[in-house]
Amino acid sequence: MAVGFHTVDHVPLTDLDDNSVKRALHEGRSDLDHLTGSPAVLLAYPHGKADGRVAALVRSAGYRAGFTGRPAPVGPRSDRYLLGRWEPGALDAAAFAQRLVLRLLRPARAIGRRWRP
C-alpha cells in the first residue's frame, strides 16, 4: 500500500493557472512526507480531473504517477501521469468483491468508452 498526495484545497487542477497548480502540488506535501516517513510520489487528481498540461506539471514536480477519476484499466502503454482509477464508493466487503469481479471481467474498451471528463 502507498499513501499518495491529493492537494490541500482539493481544487480541480485543470481550473488553475500553472503557478497555482505548482503551488497546489507542493503545499502540504512535505507535511504528508513527514507524517508517513516517506516521500509522497503518487498523486490522485482532485475531482479526478487532469489534462496534458497538468500532467506535465505533475511530472516536473517530481511525482512518479498521477491518477485521474477515469475508470480505465492501466496497461503497458498507459501514460503514468494520466492513469485511470476506479472509485467503488461506500460498499461492504461482499458488494465490493462483487463489483470488483464484474469490473475486472468487463472489456477495457467498454470501460473507456463510457467515461466522460
MMTF fields as JSON, N, C-alpha, C and O atoms, coordinates in Angstrom:
{
  "mmtfVersion": "1.0.0",
  "mmtfProducer": "UNKNOWN",
  "numBonds": 467,
  "numAtoms": 468,
  "numGroups": 117,
  "numChains": 1,
  "numModels": 1,
  "chainsPerModel": [1],
  "groupsPerChain": [117],
  "chainIdList": ["A"],
  "bondAtomList": [4, 2, 8, 6, 12, 10, 16, 14, 20, 18, 24, 22, 28, 26, 32, 30, 36, 34, 40, 38, 44, 42, 48, 46, 52, 50, 56, 54, 60, 58, 64, 62, 68, 66, 72, 70, 76, 74, 80, 78, 84, 82, 88, 86, 92, 90, 96, 94, 100, 98, 104, 102, 108, 106, 112, 110, 116, 114, 120, 118, 124, 122, 128, 126, 132, 130, 136, 134, 140, 138, 144, 142, 148, 146, 152, 150, 156, 154, 160, 158, 164, 162, 168, 166, 172, 170, 176, 174, 180, 178, 184, 182, 188, 186, 192, 190, 196, 194, 200, 198, 204, 202, 208, 206, 212, 210, 216, 214, 220, 218, 224, 222, 228, 226, 232, 230, 236, 234, 240, 238, 244, 242, 248, 246, 252, 250, 256, 254, 260, 258, 264, 262, 268, 266, 272, 270, 276, 274, 280, 278, 284, 282, 288, 286, 292, 290, 296, 294, 300, 298, 304, 302, 308, 306, 312, 310, 316, 314, 320, 318, 324, 322, 328, 326, 332, 330, 336, 334, 340, 338, 344, 342, 348, 346, 352, 350, 356, 354, 360, 358, 364, 362, 368, 366, 372, 370, 376, 374, 380, 378, 384, 382, 388, 386, 392, 390, 396, 394, 400, 398, 404, 402, 408, 406, 412, 410, 416, 414, 420, 418, 424, 422, 428, 426, 432, 430, 436, 434, 440, 438, 444, 442, 448, 446, 452, 450, 456, 454, 460, 458, 464, 462],
  "bondOrderList": [1, 1, 1, 1, 1, 1, 1, 1, 1, 1, 1, 1, 1, 1, 1, 1, 1, 1, 1, 1, 1, 1, 1, 1, 1, 1, 1, 1, 1, 1, 1, 1, 1, 1, 1, 1, 1, 1, 1, 1, 1, 1, 1, 1, 1, 1, 1, 1, 1, 1, 1, 1, 1, 1, 1, 1, 1, 1, 1, 1, 1, 1, 1, 1, 1, 1, 1, 1, 1, 1, 1, 1, 1, 1, 1, 1, 1, 1, 1, 1, 1, 1, 1, 1, 1, 1, 1, 1, 1, 1, 1, 1, 1, 1, 1, 1, 1, 1, 1, 1, 1, 1, 1, 1, 1, 1, 1, 1, 1, 1, 1, 1, 1, 1, 1, 1],
  "groupList": [{"groupName": "MET", "atomNameList": ["N", "CA", "C", "O"], "elementList": ["N", "C", "C", "O"], "formalChargeList": [0, 0, 0, 0], "bondAtomList": [1, 0, 2, 1, 3, 2], "bondOrderList": [1, 1, 2], "singleLetterCode": "M", "chemCompType": "L-PEPTIDE LINKING"}, {"groupName": "ALA", "atomNameList": ["N", "CA", "C", "O"], "elementList": ["N", "C", "C", "O"], "formalChargeList": [0, 0, 0, 0], "bondAtomList": [1, 0, 2, 1, 3, 2], "bondOrderList": [1, 1, 2], "singleLetterCode": "A", "chemCompType": "L-PEPTIDE LINKING"}, {"groupName": "VAL", "atomNameList": ["N", "CA", "C", "O"], "elementList": ["N", "C", "C", "O"], "formalChargeList": [0, 0, 0, 0], "bondAtomList": [1, 0, 2, 1, 3, 2], "bondOrderList": [1, 1, 2], "singleLetterCode": "V", "chemCompType": "L-PEPTIDE LINKING"}, {"groupName": "GLY", "atomNameList": ["N", "CA", "C", "O"], "elementList": ["N", "C", "C", "O"], "formalChargeList": [0, 0, 0, 0], "bondAtomList": [1, 0, 2, 1, 3, 2], "bondOrderList": [1, 1, 2], "singleLetterCode": "G", "chemCompType": "PEPTIDE LINKING"}, {"groupName": "PHE", "atomNameList": ["N", "CA", "C", "O"], "elementList": ["N", "C", "C", "O"], "formalChargeList": [0, 0, 0, 0], "bondAtomList": [1, 0, 2, 1, 3, 2], "bondOrderList": [1, 1, 2], "singleLetterCode": "F", "chemCompType": "L-PEPTIDE LINKING"}, {"groupName": "HIS", "atomNameList": ["N", "CA", "C", "O"], "elementList": ["N", "C", "C", "O"], "formalChargeList": [0, 0, 0, 0], "bondAtomList": [1, 0, 2, 1, 3, 2], "bondOrderList": [1, 1, 2], "singleLetterCode": "H", "chemCompType": "L-PEPTIDE LINKING"}, {"groupName": "THR", "atomNameList": ["N", "CA", "C", "O"], "elementList": ["N", "C", "C", "O"], "formalChargeList": [0, 0, 0, 0], "bondAtomList": [1, 0, 2, 1, 3, 2], "bondOrderList": [1, 1, 2], "singleLetterCode": "T", "chemCompType": "L-PEPTIDE LINKING"}, {"groupName": "ASP", "atomNameList": ["N", "CA", "C", "O"], "elementList": ["N", "C", "C", "O"], "formalChargeList": [0, 0, 0, 0], "bondAtomList": [1, 0, 2, 1, 3, 2], "bondOrderList": [1, 1, 2], "singleLetterCode": "D", "chemCompType": "L-PEPTIDE LINKING"}, {"groupName": "PRO", "atomNameList": ["N", "CA", "C", "O"], "elementList": ["N", "C", "C", "O"], "formalChargeList": [0, 0, 0, 0], "bondAtomList": [1, 0, 2, 1, 3, 2], "bondOrderList": [1, 1, 2], "singleLetterCode": "P", "chemCompType": "L-PEPTIDE LINKING"}, {"groupName": "LEU", "atomNameList": ["N", "CA", "C", "O"], "elementList": ["N", "C", "C", "O"], "formalChargeList": [0, 0, 0, 0], "bondAtomList": [1, 0, 2, 1, 3, 2], "bondOrderList": [1, 1, 2], "singleLetterCode": "L", "chemCompType": "L-PEPTIDE LINKING"}, {"groupName": "ASN", "atomNameList": ["N", "CA", "C", "O"], "elementList": ["N", "C", "C", "O"], "formalChargeList": [0, 0, 0, 0], "bondAtomList": [1, 0, 2, 1, 3, 2], "bondOrderList": [1, 1, 2], "singleLetterCode": "N", "chemCompType": "L-PEPTIDE LINKING"}, {"groupName": "SER", "atomNameList": ["N", "CA", "C", "O"], "elementList": ["N", "C", "C", "O"], "formalChargeList": [0, 0, 0, 0], "bondAtomList": [1, 0, 2, 1, 3, 2], "bondOrderList": [1, 1, 2], "singleLetterCode": "S", "chemCompType": "L-PEPTIDE LINKING"}, {"groupName": "LYS", "atomNameList": ["N", "CA", "C", "O"], "elementList": ["N", "C", "C", "O"], "formalChargeList": [0, 0, 0, 0], "bondAtomList": [1, 0, 2, 1, 3, 2], "bondOrderList": [1, 1, 2], "singleLetterCode": "K", "chemCompType": "L-PEPTIDE LINKING"}, {"groupName": "ARG", "atomNameList": ["N", "CA", "C", "O"], "elementList": ["N", "C", "C", "O"], "formalChargeList": [0, 0, 0, 0], "bondAtomList": [1, 0, 2, 1, 3, 2], "bondOrderList": [1, 1, 2], "singleLetterCode": "R", "chemCompType": "L-PEPTIDE LINKING"}, {"groupName": "GLU", "atomNameList": ["N", "CA", "C", "O"], "elementList": ["N", "C", "C", "O"], "formalChargeList": [0, 0, 0, 0], "bondAtomList": [1, 0, 2, 1, 3, 2], "bondOrderList": [1, 1, 2], "singleLetterCode": "E", "chemCompType": "L-PEPTIDE LINKING"}, {"groupName": "TYR", "atomNameList": ["N", "CA", "C", "O"], "elementList": ["N", "C", "C", "O"], "formalChargeList": [0, 0, 0, 0], "bondAtomList": [1, 0, 2, 1, 3, 2], "bondOrderList": [1, 1, 2], "singleLetterCode": "Y", "chemCompType": "L-PEPTIDE LINKING"}, {"groupName": "TRP", "atomNameList": ["N", "CA", "C", "O"], "elementList": ["N", "C", "C", "O"], "formalChargeList": [0, 0, 0, 0], "bondAtomList": [1, 0, 2, 1, 3, 2], "bondOrderList": [1, 1, 2], "singleLetterCode": "W", "chemCompType": "L-PEPTIDE LINKING"}, {"groupName": "GLN", "atomNameList": ["N", "CA", "C", "O"], "elementList": ["N", "C", "C", "O"], "formalChargeList": [0, 0, 0, 0], "bondAtomList": [1, 0, 2, 1, 3, 2], "bondOrderList": [1, 1, 2], "singleLetterCode": "Q", "chemCompType": "L-PEPTIDE LINKING"}, {"groupName": "ILE", "atomNameList": ["N", "CA", "C", "O"], "elementList": ["N", "C", "C", "O"], "formalChargeList": [0, 0, 0, 0], "bondAtomList": [1, 0, 2, 1, 3, 2], "bondOrderList": [1, 1, 2], "singleLetterCode": "I", "chemCompType": "L-PEPTIDE LINKING"}],
  "groupTypeList": [0, 1, 2, 3, 4, 5, 6, 2, 7, 5, 2, 8, 9, 6, 7, 9, 7, 7, 10, 11, 2, 12, 13, 1, 9, 5, 14, 3, 13, 11, 7, 9, 7, 5, 9, 6, 3, 11, 8, 1, 2, 9, 9, 1, 15, 8, 5, 3, 12, 1, 7, 3, 13, 2, 1, 1, 9, 2, 13, 11, 1, 3, 15, 13, 1, 3, 4, 6, 3, 13, 8, 1, 8, 2, 3, 8, 13, 11, 7, 13, 15, 9, 9, 3, 13, 16, 14, 8, 3, 1, 9, 7, 1, 1, 1, 4, 1, 17, 13, 9, 2, 9, 13, 9, 9, 13, 8, 1, 13, 1, 18, 3, 13, 13, 16, 13, 8],
  "groupIdList": [1, 2, 3, 4, 5, 6, 7, 8, 9, 10, 11, 12, 13, 14, 15, 16, 17, 18, 19, 20, 21, 22, 23, 24, 25, 26, 27, 28, 29, 30, 31, 32, 33, 34, 35, 36, 37, 38, 39, 40, 41, 42, 43, 44, 45, 46, 47, 48, 49, 50, 51, 52, 53, 54, 55, 56, 57, 58, 59, 60, 61, 62, 63, 64, 65, 66, 67, 68, 69, 70, 71, 72, 73, 74, 75, 76, 77, 78, 79, 80, 81, 82, 83, 84, 85, 86, 87, 88, 89, 90, 91, 92, 93, 94, 95, 96, 97, 98, 99, 100, 101, 102, 103, 104, 105, 106, 107, 108, 109, 110, 111, 112, 113, 114, 115, 116, 117],
  "secStructList": [7, 7, 7, 7, 5, 7, 7, 1, 1, 7, 7, 7, 4, 4, 4, 1, 7, 2, 2, 2, 2, 2, 2, 2, 2, 2, 6, 6, 2, 2, 2, 2, 2, 2, 2, 2, 6, 1, 7, 7, 7, 3, 3, 3, 7, 4, 4, 4, 7, 7, 7, 2, 2, 2, 2, 2, 2, 2, 2, 2, 6, 6, 7, 1, 3, 3, 3, 7, 1, 7, 7, 7, 7, 7, 7, 6, 6, 1, 7, 6, 6, 1, 5, 7, 7, 7, 7, 7, 7, 1, 7, 7, 2, 2, 2, 2, 2, 2, 2, 2, 2, 2, 2, 2, 2, 1, 7, 2, 2, 2, 2, 2, 2, 2, 7, 7, 7],
  "xCoordList": [0.842, 0.0, 0.889, 1.965, 0.437, 1.17, 0.214, -0.983, 0.763, -0.011, 0.414, 1.597, -0.559, -0.27, -0.827, -1.492, -0.551, -0.985, -2.249, -2.492, -3.049, -4.319, -4.554, -5.633, -3.592, -3.599, -4.337, -5.093, -4.107, -4.716, -6.113, -7.042, -6.263, -7.534, -8.525, -9.697, -8.075, -8.933, -9.613, -10.725, -8.97, -9.49, -9.059, -7.907, -9.955, -9.531, -8.335, -8.411, -7.25, -6.024, -6.197, -5.491, -7.114, -7.364, -7.983, -7.963, -8.528, -9.127, -8.108, -8.437, -6.87, -5.857, -4.826, -4.608, -4.189, -3.062, -1.831, -1.845, -0.786, 0.401, 0.995, 1.32, 1.143, 1.731, 0.872, 1.401, -0.451, -1.346, -1.299, -1.395, -1.154, -1.015, 0.278, 0.274, 1.369, 2.649, 2.533, 3.039, 1.867, 1.691, 0.85, 1.185, -0.237, -1.102, -0.363, -0.634, 0.57, 1.313, 2.369, 2.823, 2.758, 3.81, 3.267, 3.775, 2.244, 1.724, 1.154, 0.198, 1.728, 1.278, 1.942, 1.825, 2.629, 3.261, 4.347, 4.452, 5.142, 6.207, 5.616, 6.204, 4.464, 3.788, 3.39, 3.556, 2.865, 2.49, 3.731, 3.718, 4.793, 6.055, 6.51, 6.918, 6.434, 6.862, 5.981, 6.485, 4.68, 3.748, 3.906, 3.805, 4.152, 4.247, 5.662, 5.863, 6.642, 8.026, 8.604, 9.699, 7.885, 8.4, 7.839, 6.792, 8.528, 8.065, 6.767, 6.591, 5.869, 4.636, 4.981, 5.234, 4.99, 5.372, 4.211, 4.377, 3.041, 1.84, 0.829, 0.747, 0.059, -0.945, -2.279, -2.357, -3.324, -4.69, -5.244, -5.384, -5.56, -6.017, -7.326, -8.246, -7.42, -8.683, -9.821, -9.685, -10.921, -12.093, -11.768, -12.57, -10.592, -10.198, -9.861, -9.712, -9.733, -9.559, -8.099, -7.4, -7.658, -6.291, -6.277, -7.135, -5.298, -5.082, -3.574, -2.797, -3.162, -1.738, -0.918, 0.203, -1.457, -0.738, -0.5, 0.615, -1.546, -1.428, -0.504, 0.319, -0.639, 0.218, 1.694, 2.536, 2.016, 3.406, 3.907, 5.064, 3.048, 3.438, 3.63, 4.513, 2.805, 2.932, 4.26, 4.964, 4.595, 5.873, 7.039, 7.967, 6.988, 8.098, 8.18, 9.229, 7.094, 7.107, 7.698, 7.808, 8.081, 8.752, 7.859, 8.313, 6.602, 5.726, 6.067, 6.575, 5.788, 6.068, 4.855, 4.988, 3.654, 2.429, 1.285, 1.326, 0.258, -0.94, -2.17, -2.225, -3.162, -4.375, -5.566, -5.867, -6.243, -7.441, -8.659, -8.522, -9.831, -11.066, -11.643, -12.741, -10.918, -11.365, -11.285, -10.211, -12.378, -12.352, -11.791, -12.472, -10.566, -9.945, -8.872, -8.189, -8.727, -7.67, -6.294, -6.141, -5.306, -3.926, -3.182, -3.271, -2.454, -1.694, -0.315, 0.036, 0.468, 1.849, 1.969, 2.997, 0.95, 1.004, 0.357, 0.292, -0.111, -0.766, 0.223, 1.377, -0.226, 0.568, 0.537, -0.537, 1.668, 1.678, 1.263, 1.094, 1.097, 0.61, -0.872, -1.433, -1.492, -2.925, -3.561, -4.308, -3.254, -3.767, -5.216, -5.638, -5.968, -7.346, -7.402, -6.471, -8.509, -8.733, -10.227, -11.051, -10.543, -11.93, -12.246, -11.52, -13.338, -13.776, -15.092, -16.139, -15.058, -16.261, -17.293, -18.437, -16.931, -17.865, -17.932, -17.094, -18.933, -19.094, -19.795, -20.982, -19.059, -19.596, -19.131, -18.051, -19.952, -19.466, -18.545, -18.465, -17.858, -16.843, -17.409, -16.776, -18.579, -19.167, -19.542, -19.281, -20.149, -20.534, -19.297, -19.277, -18.268, -17.016, -16.424, -16.042, -16.346, -15.783, -16.592, -16.019, -17.905, -18.757, -18.508, -18.334, -18.489, -18.263, -16.861, -16.665, -15.888, -14.518, -14.426, -13.812, -15.027, -15.007, -15.679, -15.153, -16.832, -17.527, -16.681, -16.63, -16.031, -15.193, -14.0, -13.637, -13.392, -12.225, -12.592, -11.759, -13.804, -14.24, -14.76, -14.933, -15.009, -15.53, -14.415, -13.281, -14.713, -13.68, -13.202, -14.0, -11.921, -11.313, -11.961, -12.139, -12.314, -12.918, -14.234, -14.528, -15.033, -16.332, -16.159, -16.951, -15.163, -14.919, -14.526, -15.11, -13.557, -13.093, -14.125, -14.126, -15.004, -15.999, -17.044, -17.565, -17.352, -18.392, -17.888, -18.704, -16.611, -16.077, -16.282, -16.041, -16.727, -16.864, -16.135, -16.445, -15.165, -14.427, -15.298, -14.823],
  "yCoordList": [-1.169, 0.0, 1.234, 1.239, 2.262, 3.521, 4.666, 4.606, 5.685, 6.888, 7.937, 8.253, 8.475, 9.499, 10.841, 10.949, 11.842, 13.208, 13.521, 12.939, 14.446, 14.791, 16.306, 16.763, 17.062, 18.512, 18.872, 18.069, 20.074, 20.533, 21.093, 20.794, 21.898, 22.588, 21.832, 22.201, 20.784, 19.919, 20.651, 20.29, 21.659, 22.391, 21.644, 21.218, 21.467, 20.813, 21.549, 22.749, 20.841, 21.473, 22.027, 22.958, 21.474, 21.967, 23.367, 24.056, 23.789, 25.12, 26.192, 27.378, 25.786, 26.709, 27.062, 26.299, 28.23, 28.581, 27.791, 27.174, 27.813, 26.999, 27.262, 26.316, 28.526, 28.835, 28.316, 27.848, 28.394, 27.881, 26.357, 25.788, 25.7, 24.243, 23.86, 22.964, 24.533, 24.238, 24.404, 23.58, 25.467, 25.709, 24.586, 24.085, 24.193, 23.125, 21.792, 20.997, 21.553, 20.287, 20.231, 19.148, 21.381, 21.426, 21.722, 21.184, 22.568, 22.98, 21.781, 21.153, 21.471, 20.36, 19.037, 18.1, 18.932, 17.665, 17.266, 16.094, 18.212, 17.881, 17.447, 16.615, 17.999, 17.561, 16.092, 15.325, 15.708, 14.309, 13.413, 12.333, 13.867, 13.114, 12.857, 11.749, 13.891, 13.785, 12.803, 11.983, 12.889, 12.008, 10.541, 9.662, 10.272, 8.883, 8.329, 7.114, 9.227, 8.772, 8.426, 7.871, 8.745, 8.508, 9.576, 10.161, 9.826, 10.878, 10.497, 9.355, 11.466, 11.267, 11.434, 12.547, 10.345, 10.379, 10.04, 10.022, 9.773, 9.487, 10.585, 11.106, 10.941, 11.981, 11.469, 10.896, 11.678, 11.459, 12.843, 13.655, 13.117, 14.442, 14.79, 13.972, 16.003, 16.419, 16.342, 16.802, 15.768, 15.557, 14.68, 14.583, 14.036, 13.143, 13.831, 13.164, 15.163, 15.92, 16.258, 16.8, 15.925, 16.232, 16.288, 15.714, 16.982, 17.045, 17.024, 16.915, 17.128, 17.073, 18.149, 17.891, 19.356, 20.473, 20.178, 20.328, 19.762, 19.454, 18.25, 18.247, 17.239, 16.052, 16.431, 15.893, 17.343, 17.788, 18.506, 18.343, 19.293, 19.984, 18.993, 19.17, 17.957, 16.913, 16.178, 15.907, 15.859, 15.201, 16.071, 15.584, 17.365, 18.253, 18.513, 18.931, 18.274, 18.44, 17.222, 17.209, 16.197, 15.041, 13.879, 12.94, 13.925, 12.782, 11.674, 11.943, 10.437, 9.296, 8.864, 8.18, 9.267, 8.908, 9.783, 10.314, 9.922, 10.667, 9.884, 9.32, 9.849, 9.069, 9.98, 10.834, 9.801, 10.559, 9.853, 8.819, 10.402, 9.745, 8.892, 8.353, 8.77, 7.973, 6.489, 6.012, 5.755, 4.339, 3.449, 2.541, 3.708, 2.96, 2.022, 2.347, 0.875, -0.044, 0.528, 1.351, 0.077, 0.511, -0.595, -1.767, -0.212, -1.183, -0.655, 0.45, -1.423, -1.036, 0.281, 0.951, 0.659, 1.891, 3.087, 4.177, 2.893, 3.972, 5.076, 4.804, 6.309, 7.454, 7.433, 7.546, 7.293, 7.139, 8.393, 8.354, 9.493, 10.724, 10.976, 11.982, 10.068, 10.141, 8.756, 8.307, 8.096, 6.752, 6.804, 7.758, 5.773, 5.667, 5.038, 4.362, 5.275, 4.607, 4.385, 5.136, 3.358, 3.016, 3.399, 3.031, 4.146, 4.55, 3.84, 4.262, 2.777, 1.975, 2.615, 2.163, 3.646, 4.261, 3.456, 2.59, 3.754, 3.074, 1.735, 1.693, 0.654, -0.69, -1.589, -1.392, -2.574, -3.58, -4.526, -4.45, -5.407, -6.257, -7.132, -7.28, -7.708, -8.598, -7.821, -8.279, -6.656, -5.846, -5.351, -5.307, -4.979, -4.539, -5.664, -5.445, -6.86, -8.006, -8.29, -8.567, -8.22, -8.478, -7.438, -7.803, -6.17, -5.124, -5.208, -4.944, -5.574, -5.707, -6.81, -6.62, -7.956, -9.067, -8.655, -8.925, -8.006, -7.567, -6.564, -6.624, -5.661, -4.653, -5.324, -4.955, -6.291, -6.954, -7.813, -8.029, -8.295, -9.122, -8.305, -8.841, -7.022, -6.134, -5.819, -5.564, -5.832, -5.482, -4.048, -3.164, -3.812, -2.494, -1.43, -0.293, -1.783, -0.799, -0.278, 0.909, -1.138, -0.722, 0.259, 1.192, 0.069, 0.958, 2.335, 3.33, 2.42, 3.699, 4.461, 5.692, 3.766, 4.406, 5.158, 6.18, 4.666, 5.292, 6.494, 7.266, 6.683, 7.773, 9.111, 9.26, 10.083, 11.462, 12.365, 12.35, 13.155, 14.033, 15.118, 15.929],
  "zCoordList": [0.0, 0.0, 0.0, 0.599, -0.666, -0.711, -0.362, -0.642, 0.242, 0.526, -0.482, -0.606, -1.201, -2.188, -1.751, -0.722, -2.531, -2.246, -3.04, -4.097, -2.52, -3.159, -3.142, -3.518, -2.725, -2.527, -1.242, -0.697, -0.779, 0.468, 0.226, 0.976, -0.811, -1.035, -1.921, -1.981, -2.606, -3.414, -4.572, -4.958, -5.122, -6.284, -7.541, -7.625, -8.533, -9.77, -10.377, -10.644, -10.591, -11.088, -12.495, -12.883, -13.254, -14.61, -14.602, -15.622, -13.473, -13.352, -12.969, -12.952, -12.661, -12.152, -13.214, -14.156, -13.058, -13.924, -13.468, -12.403, -14.267, -13.988, -12.606, -11.889, -12.223, -10.915, -9.772, -8.764, -9.919, -8.881, -8.802, -7.715, -9.943, -9.95, -9.22, -8.376, -9.542, -8.885, -7.374, -6.612, -6.946, -5.517, -4.894, -3.82, -5.564, -5.049, -4.941, -4.041, -5.86, -5.855, -4.755, -4.386, -4.233, -3.203, -1.813, -0.829, -1.71, -0.407, 0.352, -0.104, 1.485, 2.315, 2.014, 2.804, 0.908, 0.532, 1.527, 1.889, 1.966, 2.927, 4.267, 4.958, 4.64, 5.873, 5.766, 6.715, 4.607, 4.4, 4.417, 5.008, 3.769, 3.785, 5.217, 5.566, 6.029, 7.428, 8.203, 8.971, 8.001, 8.721, 8.338, 9.194, 7.066, 6.604, 6.689, 6.673, 6.778, 6.83, 5.468, 5.384, 4.405, 3.058, 2.121, 2.399, 1.024, 0.113, -0.606, -1.029, -0.737, -1.498, -2.975, -3.436, -3.7, -5.116, -6.044, -7.264, -5.479, -6.257, -5.998, -4.885, -7.012, -6.882, -7.398, -8.484, -6.615, -7.079, -7.361, -6.447, -8.616, -9.009, -8.304, -8.27, -7.739, -7.129, -8.148, -9.282, -7.737, -8.586, -9.791, -10.72, -9.785, -10.865, -12.158, -13.182, -12.154, -13.397, -13.663, -12.806, -14.869, -15.308, -16.827, -17.497, -17.347, -18.79, -19.029, -18.08, -20.27, -20.593, -19.923, -19.486, -19.834, -19.191, -17.715, -17.217, -17.023, -15.6, -15.396, -14.482, -16.237, -16.124, -16.264, -15.545, -17.174, -17.347, -16.091, -15.704, -15.458, -14.223, -13.075, -12.236, -13.043, -12.022, -12.204, -11.231, -13.443, -13.748, -13.286, -12.641, -13.62, -13.271, -11.768, -11.277, -11.028, -9.57, -8.871, -7.645, -9.633, -9.043, -8.662, -8.008, -9.055, -8.796, -9.786, -10.874, -9.409, -10.294, -11.096, -12.11, -10.638, -11.355, -10.854, -9.744, -11.704, -11.338, -11.743, -12.835, -10.855, -11.089, -11.313, -10.479, -12.43, -12.77, -12.176, -11.524, -12.397, -11.998, -13.109, -12.977, -14.185, -15.325, -14.967, -14.602, -15.062, -14.675, -15.78, -16.257, -16.179, -17.276, -16.735, -15.764, -17.358, -16.936, -17.259, -18.161, -16.509, -16.703, -17.434, -17.07, -18.458, -19.232, -19.553, -19.14, -20.279, -20.584, -21.353, -21.258, -22.102, -22.898, -22.199, -22.768, -20.993, -20.259, -19.919, -19.586, -20.003, -19.557, -18.036, -17.446, -17.4, -15.946, -15.198, -13.979, -15.897, -15.267, -15.565, -15.132, -16.298, -16.593, -16.446, -17.315, -15.338, -15.095, -14.631, -13.977, -14.975, -14.515, -13.135, -12.7, -12.462, -11.172, -11.011, -11.533, -10.293, -10.024, -8.601, -7.677, -8.412, -7.085, -6.794, -7.287, -6.007, -5.793, -4.879, -4.849, -4.137, -3.2, -1.907, -1.654, -1.102, 0.191, -0.028, -0.35, 0.147, -0.048, 1.088, 1.644, 1.429, 2.361, 1.592, 0.366, 2.294, 1.668, 0.552, -0.493, 0.756, -0.256, -1.522, -2.634, -1.352, -2.512, -3.252, -4.482, -2.498, -3.122, -3.961, -5.111, -3.397, -4.119, -5.391, -6.444, -5.288, -6.449, -7.546, -8.709, -7.196, -8.198, -8.786, -9.972, -7.96, -8.446, -9.49, -10.539, -9.215, -10.175, -11.48, -12.56, -11.391, -12.607, -13.393, -14.621, -12.702, -13.37, -14.043, -15.16, -13.387, -13.963, -15.167, -16.047, -15.215, -16.335, -17.512, -18.607, -17.301, -18.35, -19.355, -18.947, -20.652, -21.637, -21.45, -21.139, -21.635, -21.441, -22.326, -21.891, -23.556, -24.46, -23.916, -24.055, -23.302, -22.778, -21.622, -21.485, -20.812, -19.679, -20.18, -19.752, -21.069, -21.563, -22.361, -22.345, -23.058, -23.905, -23.073, -23.519, -21.877, -21.053, -20.276, -19.772, -20.158, -19.341, -20.014, -21.212, -19.24, -19.706, -18.721, -17.53, -19.198, -18.268, -17.684, -16.89]
}
